[in-house]
mmCIF file of C-alpha atoms in Angstrom:
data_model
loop_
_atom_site.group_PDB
_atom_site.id
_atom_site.type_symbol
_atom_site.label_atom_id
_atom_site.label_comp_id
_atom_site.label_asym_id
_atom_site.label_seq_id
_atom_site.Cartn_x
_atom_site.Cartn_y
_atom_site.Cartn_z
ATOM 1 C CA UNK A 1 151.603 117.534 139.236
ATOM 2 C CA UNK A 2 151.253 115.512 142.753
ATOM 3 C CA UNK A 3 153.814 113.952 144.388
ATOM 4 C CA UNK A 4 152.921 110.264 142.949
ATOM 5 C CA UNK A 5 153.017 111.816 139.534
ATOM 6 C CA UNK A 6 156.696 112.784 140.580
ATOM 7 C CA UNK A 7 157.744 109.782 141.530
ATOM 8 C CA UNK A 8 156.342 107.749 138.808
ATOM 9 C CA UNK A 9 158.198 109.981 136.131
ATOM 10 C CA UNK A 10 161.526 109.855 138.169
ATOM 11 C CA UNK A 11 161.424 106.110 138.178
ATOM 12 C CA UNK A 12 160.629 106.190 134.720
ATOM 13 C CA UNK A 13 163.662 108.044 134.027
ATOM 14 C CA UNK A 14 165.895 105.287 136.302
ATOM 15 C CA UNK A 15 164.585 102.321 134.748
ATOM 16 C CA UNK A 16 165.034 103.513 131.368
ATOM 17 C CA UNK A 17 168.616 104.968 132.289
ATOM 18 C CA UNK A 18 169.484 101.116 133.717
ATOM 19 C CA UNK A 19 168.109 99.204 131.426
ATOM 20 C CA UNK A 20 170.143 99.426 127.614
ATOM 21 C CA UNK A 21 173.381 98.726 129.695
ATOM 22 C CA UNK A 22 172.202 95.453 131.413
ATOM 23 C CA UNK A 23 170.174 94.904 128.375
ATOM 24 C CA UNK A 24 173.377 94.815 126.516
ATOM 25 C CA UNK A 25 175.666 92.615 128.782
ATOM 26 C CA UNK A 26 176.286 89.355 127.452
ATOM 27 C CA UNK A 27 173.247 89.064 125.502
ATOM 28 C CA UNK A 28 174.920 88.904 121.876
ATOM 29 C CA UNK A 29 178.258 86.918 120.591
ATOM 30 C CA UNK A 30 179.701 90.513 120.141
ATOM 31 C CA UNK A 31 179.073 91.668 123.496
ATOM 32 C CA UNK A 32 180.706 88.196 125.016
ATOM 33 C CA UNK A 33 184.001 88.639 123.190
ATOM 34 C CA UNK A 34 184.243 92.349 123.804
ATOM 35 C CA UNK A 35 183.781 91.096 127.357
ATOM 36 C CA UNK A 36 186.501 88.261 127.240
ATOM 37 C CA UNK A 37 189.193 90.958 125.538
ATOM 38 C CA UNK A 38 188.411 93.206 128.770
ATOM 39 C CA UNK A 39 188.969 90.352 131.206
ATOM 40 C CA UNK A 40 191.989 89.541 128.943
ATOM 41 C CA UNK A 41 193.339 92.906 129.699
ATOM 42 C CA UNK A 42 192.809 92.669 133.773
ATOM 43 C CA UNK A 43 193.721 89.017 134.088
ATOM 44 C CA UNK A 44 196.939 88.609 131.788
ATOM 45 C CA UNK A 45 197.655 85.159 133.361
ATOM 46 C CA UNK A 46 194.506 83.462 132.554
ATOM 47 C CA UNK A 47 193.800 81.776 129.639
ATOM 48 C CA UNK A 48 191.248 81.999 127.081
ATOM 49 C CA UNK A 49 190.071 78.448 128.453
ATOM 50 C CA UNK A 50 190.096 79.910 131.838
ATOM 51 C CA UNK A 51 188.101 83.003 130.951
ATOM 52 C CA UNK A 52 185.352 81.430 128.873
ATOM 53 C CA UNK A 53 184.737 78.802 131.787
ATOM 54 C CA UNK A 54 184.995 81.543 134.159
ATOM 55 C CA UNK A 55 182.196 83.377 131.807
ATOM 56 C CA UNK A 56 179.978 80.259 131.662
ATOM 57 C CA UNK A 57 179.644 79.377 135.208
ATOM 58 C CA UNK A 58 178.793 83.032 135.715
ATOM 59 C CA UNK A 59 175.818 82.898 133.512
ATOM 60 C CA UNK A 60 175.199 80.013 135.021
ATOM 61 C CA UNK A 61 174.565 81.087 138.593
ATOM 62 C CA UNK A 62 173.331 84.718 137.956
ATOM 63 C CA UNK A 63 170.047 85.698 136.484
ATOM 64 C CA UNK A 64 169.572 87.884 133.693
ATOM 65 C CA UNK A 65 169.646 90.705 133.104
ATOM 66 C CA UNK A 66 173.081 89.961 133.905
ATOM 67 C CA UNK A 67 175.051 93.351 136.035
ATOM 68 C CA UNK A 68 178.315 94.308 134.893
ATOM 69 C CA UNK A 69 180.049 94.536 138.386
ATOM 70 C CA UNK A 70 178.240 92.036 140.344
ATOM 71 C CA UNK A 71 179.456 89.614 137.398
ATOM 72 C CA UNK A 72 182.953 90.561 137.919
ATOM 73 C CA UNK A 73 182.767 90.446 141.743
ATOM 74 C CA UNK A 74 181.482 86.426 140.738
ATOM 75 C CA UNK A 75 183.888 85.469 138.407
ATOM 76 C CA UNK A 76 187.021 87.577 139.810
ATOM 77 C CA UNK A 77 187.204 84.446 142.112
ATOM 78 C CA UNK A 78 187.883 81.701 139.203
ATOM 79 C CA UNK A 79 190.151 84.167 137.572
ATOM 80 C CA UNK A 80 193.248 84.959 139.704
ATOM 81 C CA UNK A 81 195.845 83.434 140.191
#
């Protein structure tokens, strides 16, 4: 096996790795109000109001495939107090 062959399997193996959990982020109604619960949990001062705003104007000014921790980084902004 070259070296190409190597490198095409490895990213192969990265991009599949990656992809089910950005796939999965925020795509279904499930996925969004397992999401709100969690933010619930770190920001106990902000309401549900707060968080779904918070949620939308994320989606709003990141492209999918939406990342977990960049998203947070966003919205952490809108959320405390």
């Amino acid at each position: 096996m070259s070296f190409l062959d190597e490198a095409q399997d490895f990213l192969k193996k990265k991009q599949s790795q990656q992809t089910p959990e950005a796939s999965d982020f925020l795509e279904t109604p499930e996925s969004r109000s397992a999401f709100e619960k969690e933010l619930r949990d770190l920001y106990e001062n902000a309401t549900w109001n707060e968080i779904n705003k918070a949620i939308d104007w994320g989606m709003e000014v990141m492209e999918k495939p939406y990342n977990k921790k960049l998203f947070l980084q966003k919205i952490r902004v809108k959320l405390e107090d």
